[in-house]
PDB file of C-alpha atoms in Angstrom:
ATOM      1  CA  MET A  15       0.000   0.000   0.000  1.00  0.00           C
ATOM      2  CA  PRO A  16       1.818   3.176  -1.110  1.00  0.00           C
ATOM      3  CA  ASP A  17      -0.058   5.446   1.309  1.00  0.00           C
ATOM      4  CA  ALA A  18       0.544   3.303   4.431  1.00  0.00           C
ATOM      5  CA  ILE A  19       2.535   5.052   7.157  1.00  0.00           C
ATOM      6  CA  LEU A  20       4.702   3.470   9.848  1.00  0.00           C
ATOM      7  CA  GLU A  21       3.873   4.060  13.518  1.00  0.00           C
ATOM      8  CA  LEU A  22       6.285   5.387  16.118  1.00  0.00           C
ATOM      9  CA  PRO A  23       6.719   2.702  18.841  1.00  0.00           C
ATOM     10  CA  LEU A  24       4.702   3.921  21.849  1.00  0.00           C
ATOM     11  CA  THR A  25       6.491   1.747  24.402  1.00  0.00           C
ATOM     12  CA  LEU A  26       9.510   4.024  24.128  1.00  0.00           C
ATOM     13  CA  VAL A  27       7.767   7.381  24.753  1.00  0.00           C
ATOM     14  CA  GLN A  28       8.878   8.909  28.058  1.00  0.00           C
ATOM     15  CA  SER A  29       7.336  12.376  27.900  1.00  0.00           C
ATOM     16  CA  LEU A  30       5.890  14.735  25.334  1.00  0.00           C
ATOM     17  CA  GLU A  31       4.805  18.286  24.695  1.00  0.00           C
ATOM     18  CA  ARG A  32       1.800  19.012  22.486  1.00  0.00           C
ATOM     19  CA  ARG A  33       0.644  22.427  21.301  1.00  0.00           C
ATOM     20  CA  LEU A  34      -1.906  23.724  18.810  1.00  0.00           C
ATOM     21  CA  VAL A  35      -0.370  26.290  16.453  1.00  0.00           C
ATOM     22  CA  THR A  36      -2.524  28.813  14.598  1.00  0.00           C
ATOM     23  CA  ALA A  37      -1.524  30.817  11.537  1.00  0.00           C
ATOM     24  CA  THR A  38      -2.229  34.267  12.947  1.00  0.00           C
ATOM     25  CA  ALA A  39      -0.307  37.517  12.767  1.00  0.00           C
ATOM     26  CA  VAL A  40      -0.568  40.414  15.209  1.00  0.00           C
ATOM     27  CA  ALA A  41       0.414  43.916  14.116  1.00  0.00           C
ATOM     28  CA  ALA A  42       0.601  46.700  16.718  1.00  0.00           C
ATOM     29  CA  SER A  43       0.219  50.361  15.835  1.00  0.00           C
ATOM     30  CA  PRO A  44       3.384  52.279  16.824  1.00  0.00           C
ATOM     31  CA  PHE A  45       1.218  55.303  17.626  1.00  0.00           C
ATOM     32  CA  THR A  46      -1.741  53.961  19.602  1.00  0.00           C
ATOM     33  CA  GLY A  47      -0.542  50.507  20.672  1.00  0.00           C
ATOM     34  CA  SER A  48      -3.773  48.991  19.376  1.00  0.00           C
ATOM     35  CA  GLU A  49      -3.403  45.583  17.797  1.00  0.00           C
ATOM     36  CA  GLU A  50      -4.838  44.094  14.644  1.00  0.00           C
ATOM     37  CA  VAL A  51      -5.104  40.314  14.483  1.00  0.00           C
ATOM     38  CA  GLN A  52      -5.065  38.594  11.103  1.00  0.00           C
ATOM     39  CA  ASP A  53      -6.265  34.985  11.096  1.00  0.00           C
ATOM     40  CA  TRP A  54      -5.091  33.062   8.037  1.00  0.00           C
ATOM     41  CA  GLY A  55      -7.106  29.972   9.018  1.00  0.00           C
ATOM     42  CA  GLY A  56      -4.266  27.483   9.344  1.00  0.00           C
ATOM     43  CA  GLU A  57      -4.145  25.282  12.463  1.00  0.00           C
ATOM     44  CA  TRP A  58      -1.908  22.299  13.204  1.00  0.00           C
ATOM     45  CA  TRP A  59      -0.308  20.301  16.024  1.00  0.00           C
ATOM     46  CA  ASP A  60       3.332  20.594  17.078  1.00  0.00           C
ATOM     47  CA  TYR A  61       4.927  17.858  19.192  1.00  0.00           C
ATOM     48  CA  GLY A  62       8.097  17.520  21.237  1.00  0.00           C
ATOM     49  CA  ILE A  63       8.601  13.823  22.026  1.00  0.00           C
ATOM     50  CA  GLU A  64      11.247  12.517  24.395  1.00  0.00           C
ATOM     51  CA  MET A  65      11.913   8.825  23.967  1.00  0.00           C
ATOM     52  CA  ALA A  66      12.817   6.633  26.929  1.00  0.00           C
ATOM     53  CA  ARG A  67      16.388   5.424  27.244  1.00  0.00           C
ATOM     54  CA  SER A  68      16.919   2.273  25.192  1.00  0.00           C
ATOM     55  CA  THR A  69      19.902  -0.009  24.865  1.00  0.00           C
ATOM     56  CA  GLY A  70      21.540  -2.281  22.325  1.00  0.00           C
ATOM     57  CA  ARG A  71      19.391  -3.573  19.507  1.00  0.00           C
ATOM     58  CA  ASP A  72      16.255  -1.669  20.662  1.00  0.00           C
ATOM     59  CA  GLY A  73      18.157   1.608  20.426  1.00  0.00           C
ATOM     60  CA  ARG A  74      19.585   0.744  17.032  1.00  0.00           C
ATOM     61  CA  ARG A  75      16.120  -0.222  15.737  1.00  0.00           C
ATOM     62  CA  LEU A  76      14.670   3.129  16.797  1.00  0.00           C
ATOM     63  CA  SER A  77      17.684   4.907  15.307  1.00  0.00           C
ATOM     64  CA  ALA A  78      17.039   3.103  12.009  1.00  0.00           C
ATOM     65  CA  PHE A  79      13.315   3.997  12.120  1.00  0.00           C
ATOM     66  CA  LEU A  80      14.145   7.698  12.543  1.00  0.00           C
ATOM     67  CA  ALA A  81      16.949   7.646   9.961  1.00  0.00           C
ATOM     68  CA  ALA A  82      14.628   6.028   7.407  1.00  0.00           C
ATOM     69  CA  LEU A  83      12.266   9.003   7.725  1.00  0.00           C
ATOM     70  CA  GLY A  84      14.968  11.163   6.106  1.00  0.00           C
ATOM     71  CA  GLY A  85      14.331  14.181   8.300  1.00  0.00           C
ATOM     72  CA  PRO A  86      11.371  16.313   7.190  1.00  0.00           C
ATOM     73  CA  ARG A  87      10.862  14.158   4.068  1.00  0.00           C
ATOM     74  CA  GLY A  88       9.219  11.286   5.922  1.00  0.00           C
ATOM     75  CA  ARG A  89       5.983  11.026   7.874  1.00  0.00           C
ATOM     76  CA  PHE A  90       4.961   8.741  10.708  1.00  0.00           C
ATOM     77  CA  LEU A  91       1.773   7.911  12.599  1.00  0.00           C
ATOM     78  CA  PHE A  92       1.760   8.778  16.291  1.00  0.00           C
ATOM     79  CA  ARG A  93      -0.902   7.520  18.695  1.00  0.00           C
ATOM     80  CA  ASP A  94      -0.481   9.968  21.567  1.00  0.00           C
ATOM     81  CA  PRO A  95      -0.510   7.794  24.713  1.00  0.00           C
ATOM     82  CA  THR A  96      -1.808  10.664  26.874  1.00  0.00           C
ATOM     83  CA  ILE A  97      -5.157  10.849  25.050  1.00  0.00           C
ATOM     84  CA  ARG A  98      -6.044   7.169  24.636  1.00  0.00           C
ATOM     85  CA  GLN A  99      -9.294   5.752  26.008  1.00  0.00           C
ATOM     86  CA  PRO A 100      -8.580   2.013  26.079  1.00  0.00           C
ATOM     87  CA  GLY A 101     -11.641  -0.170  26.377  1.00  0.00           C
ATOM     88  CA  SER A 102     -13.930   2.422  24.814  1.00  0.00           C
ATOM     89  CA  LEU A 103     -16.764   0.815  22.848  1.00  0.00           C
ATOM     90  CA  LEU A 104     -17.897   4.069  21.237  1.00  0.00           C
ATOM     91  CA  ALA A 105     -18.355   3.848  17.471  1.00  0.00           C
ATOM     92  CA  PRO A 106     -19.532   7.281  16.271  1.00  0.00           C
ATOM     93  CA  GLN A 107     -19.401   8.386  12.647  1.00  0.00           C
ATOM     94  CA  VAL A 108     -19.861  11.479  10.515  1.00  0.00           C
ATOM     95  CA  ALA A 109     -23.548  12.100   9.690  1.00  0.00           C
ATOM     96  CA  GLY A 110     -23.786  13.939   6.385  1.00  0.00           C
ATOM     97  CA  GLY A 111     -21.300  15.077   3.762  1.00  0.00           C
ATOM     98  CA  PHE A 112     -19.890  18.480   2.792  1.00  0.00           C
ATOM     99  CA  GLN A 113     -19.240  19.585   6.389  1.00  0.00           C
ATOM    100  CA  THR A 114     -16.552  22.174   7.097  1.00  0.00           C
ATOM    101  CA  GLY A 115     -15.347  24.397   9.926  1.00  0.00           C
ATOM    102  CA  SER A 116     -15.000  23.516  13.583  1.00  0.00           C
ATOM    103  CA  GLN A 117     -18.313  21.715  14.111  1.00  0.00           C
ATOM    104  CA  LEU A 118     -19.410  18.318  12.863  1.00  0.00           C
ATOM    105  CA  VAL A 119     -22.771  16.547  12.856  1.00  0.00           C
ATOM    106  CA  THR A 120     -22.226  12.976  14.069  1.00  0.00           C
ATOM    107  CA  ALA A 121     -24.285   9.872  14.870  1.00  0.00           C
ATOM    108  CA  GLY A 122     -23.829   6.477  16.480  1.00  0.00           C
ATOM    109  CA  TRP A 123     -23.441   7.672  20.075  1.00  0.00           C
ATOM    110  CA  PRO A 124     -25.419   6.251  23.011  1.00  0.00           C
ATOM    111  CA  PRO A 125     -28.724   8.200  23.206  1.00  0.00           C
ATOM    112  CA  PHE A 126     -29.293  10.839  25.901  1.00  0.00           C
ATOM    113  CA  SER A 127     -25.709  10.746  27.147  1.00  0.00           C
ATOM    114  CA  THR A 128     -22.468  12.691  27.430  1.00  0.00           C
ATOM    115  CA  PRO A 129     -19.983  10.123  26.067  1.00  0.00           C
ATOM    116  CA  LEU A 130     -17.063  12.558  25.677  1.00  0.00           C
ATOM    117  CA  PHE A 131     -16.103  15.805  27.368  1.00  0.00           C
ATOM    118  CA  ALA A 132     -14.329  19.021  26.446  1.00  0.00           C
ATOM    119  CA  GLY A 133     -10.617  18.258  26.243  1.00  0.00           C
ATOM    120  CA  ASP A 134     -11.063  14.710  24.898  1.00  0.00           C
ATOM    121  CA  PHE A 135      -9.570  13.846  21.503  1.00  0.00           C
ATOM    122  CA  PHE A 136     -10.630  11.974  18.383  1.00  0.00           C
ATOM    123  CA  SER A 137      -9.132  11.452  14.945  1.00  0.00           C
ATOM    124  CA  LEU A 138     -10.637  11.261  11.472  1.00  0.00           C
ATOM    125  CA  GLY A 139      -9.278   9.484   8.419  1.00  0.00           C
ATOM    126  CA  THR A 140      -6.669   6.798   7.808  1.00  0.00           C
ATOM    127  CA  ASP A 141      -2.983   6.692   6.922  1.00  0.00           C
ATOM    128  CA  ALA A 142      -1.798   9.989   5.373  1.00  0.00           C
ATOM    129  CA  GLN A 143      -5.278  11.551   5.739  1.00  0.00           C
ATOM    130  CA  THR A 144      -5.425  11.037   9.528  1.00  0.00           C
ATOM    131  CA  ARG A 145      -6.208  14.271  11.391  1.00  0.00           C
ATOM    132  CA  LEU A 146      -6.267  14.798  15.160  1.00  0.00           C
ATOM    133  CA  HIS A 147      -8.932  16.979  16.837  1.00  0.00           C
ATOM    134  CA  GLN A 148      -9.654  18.087  20.417  1.00  0.00           C
ATOM    135  CA  LEU A 149     -13.184  18.705  21.661  1.00  0.00           C
ATOM    136  CA  THR A 150     -13.901  22.215  22.928  1.00  0.00           C
ATOM    137  CA  ALA A 151     -17.317  21.326  24.379  1.00  0.00           C
ATOM    138  CA  ASP A 152     -18.963  18.255  25.905  1.00  0.00           C
ATOM    139  CA  VAL A 153     -20.657  15.859  23.474  1.00  0.00           C
ATOM    140  CA  GLU A 154     -24.372  15.782  24.337  1.00  0.00           C
ATOM    141  CA  THR A 155     -26.492  13.339  22.370  1.00  0.00           C
ATOM    142  CA  ASP A 156     -30.205  13.306  21.550  1.00  0.00           C
ATOM    143  CA  GLU A 157     -32.708  10.441  21.569  1.00  0.00           C
ATOM    144  CA  ALA A 158     -31.321   9.117  18.270  1.00  0.00           C
ATOM    145  CA  GLY A 159     -27.694   9.143  19.433  1.00  0.00           C
ATOM    146  CA  ALA A 160     -26.805  12.145  17.255  1.00  0.00           C
ATOM    147  CA  ALA A 161     -24.692  15.105  18.343  1.00  0.00           C
ATOM    148  CA  THR A 162     -23.072  18.185  16.853  1.00  0.00           C
ATOM    149  CA  ILE A 163     -19.518  18.310  18.185  1.00  0.00           C
ATOM    150  CA  ALA A 164     -17.220  21.348  18.446  1.00  0.00           C
ATOM    151  CA  PHE A 165     -13.455  20.975  18.185  1.00  0.00           C
ATOM    152  CA  VAL A 166     -10.043  22.319  17.119  1.00  0.00           C
ATOM    153  CA  PRO A 167      -8.305  22.415  14.720  1.00  0.00           C
ATOM    154  CA  ARG A 168     -10.831  23.155  12.002  1.00  0.00           C
ATOM    155  CA  LEU A 169     -11.522  20.586   9.292  1.00  0.00           C
ATOM    156  CA  ARG A 170      -9.121  20.886   6.352  1.00  0.00           C
ATOM    157  CA  THR A 171     -11.295  18.776   4.042  1.00  0.00           C
ATOM    158  CA  ALA A 172     -14.913  17.690   4.266  1.00  0.00           C
ATOM    159  CA  PRO A 173     -15.121  14.113   5.620  1.00  0.00           C
ATOM    160  CA  ILE A 174     -17.267  11.590   3.770  1.00  0.00           C
ATOM    161  CA  ASP A 175     -20.648  10.680   5.267  1.00  0.00           C
ATOM    162  CA  GLY A 176     -20.220   7.622   7.486  1.00  0.00           C
ATOM    163  CA  THR A 177     -16.508   8.184   8.206  1.00  0.00           C
ATOM    164  CA  PRO A 178     -15.775   6.712  11.655  1.00  0.00           C
ATOM    165  CA  LEU A 179     -14.337   8.812  14.483  1.00  0.00           C
ATOM    166  CA  GLU A 180     -11.412   7.118  16.250  1.00  0.00           C
ATOM    167  CA  VAL A 181     -11.992   7.643  19.968  1.00  0.00           C
ATOM    168  CA  SER A 182     -10.157   4.848  21.791  1.00  0.00           C
ATOM    169  CA  SER A 183      -6.725   5.463  20.229  1.00  0.00           C
ATOM    170  CA  PRO A 184      -6.643   8.766  18.314  1.00  0.00           C
ATOM    171  CA  ALA A 185      -3.712   9.313  15.965  1.00  0.00           C
ATOM    172  CA  VAL A 186      -1.924  12.132  14.175  1.00  0.00           C
ATOM    173  CA  VAL A 187       0.421  12.073  11.173  1.00  0.00           C
ATOM    174  CA  LEU A 188       3.653  13.878  12.024  1.00  0.00           C
ATOM    175  CA  ARG A 189       6.699  15.049  10.099  1.00  0.00           C
ATOM    176  CA  LEU A 190      10.071  15.647  11.749  1.00  0.00           C
ATOM    177  CA  ALA A 191      10.868  19.349  12.082  1.00  0.00           C
ATOM    178  CA  ALA A 192      14.601  18.549  12.085  1.00  0.00           C
ATOM    179  CA  PRO A 193      16.885  15.519  11.821  1.00  0.00           C
ATOM    180  CA  VAL A 194      17.068  13.558  15.082  1.00  0.00           C
ATOM    181  CA  PRO A 195      20.572  13.090  16.485  1.00  0.00           C
ATOM    182  CA  THR A 196      21.422   9.727  18.012  1.00  0.00           C
ATOM    183  CA  ARG A 197      22.886  10.346  21.490  1.00  0.00           C
ATOM    184  CA  ILE A 198      24.761   7.257  22.626  1.00  0.00           C
ATOM    185  CA  GLY A 199      25.978   6.922  26.206  1.00  0.00           C
ATOM    186  CA  ARG A 200      27.683   4.318  28.314  1.00  0.00           C
ATOM    187  CA  ALA A 201      26.730   0.670  27.936  1.00  0.00           C
ATOM    188  CA  GLU A 202      25.375   1.487  24.475  1.00  0.00           C
ATOM    189  CA  SER A 203      22.380   3.456  25.788  1.00  0.00           C
ATOM    190  CA  PHE A 204      20.456   5.582  23.318  1.00  0.00           C
ATOM    191  CA  LEU A 205      18.491   8.824  23.882  1.00  0.00           C
ATOM    192  CA  PHE A 206      16.312  10.532  21.284  1.00  0.00           C
ATOM    193  CA  THR A 207      14.296  13.756  21.394  1.00  0.00           C
ATOM    194  CA  LEU A 208      12.010  14.469  18.438  1.00  0.00           C
ATOM    195  CA  ALA A 209      10.616  17.801  17.277  1.00  0.00           C
ATOM    196  CA  ALA A 210       7.721  17.212  14.894  1.00  0.00           C
ATOM    197  CA  ARG A 211       4.694  18.945  13.404  1.00  0.00           C
ATOM    198  CA  GLU A 212       1.502  17.696  11.849  1.00  0.00           C
ATOM    199  CA  ALA A 213       2.135  16.639   8.253  1.00  0.00           C
ATOM    200  CA  LEU A 214      -0.331  18.588   6.131  1.00  0.00           C
TER     201      LEU A 214
END
């Protein structure tokens, strides 16, 4: 499959930093100090990922994985371990085509419930089209199990009607922001710190 993307091994993630970046510019008047904000509409995730210390063959395998990406040329799938909901049986999907913006009509939730809350994550799409989103309001469903959800970042493309939302193990496609140096210490111990951004 030419569009398939390799996943970063989660067992080696020690800590991470995640931030939502917006394409905005602020210009301040030198006379009044008032500011004008220009929103260009772009939004994406930036990650700083610190990998746990590994040794021997495990370290060399991870080094090979990162080298094969070729710096910013390659992309990889990352299932952020801090936002997983293991054991979740939720199976919501997009209800209706041609949707854009930061709200989405969905179906397939348990009726009359609040299955997810503001701050929870979900992803849409597969492989290179996978996009990560964070809810900005609680999901409140009606008698039919439908709900309009609000989230960031905004949709970049309209999802197809019936597209499933990944809730239990949301993912994001990342691209390295810079080549990753291999730091090798005593007893052949390896340390890696990755700077990456959403691959758009």
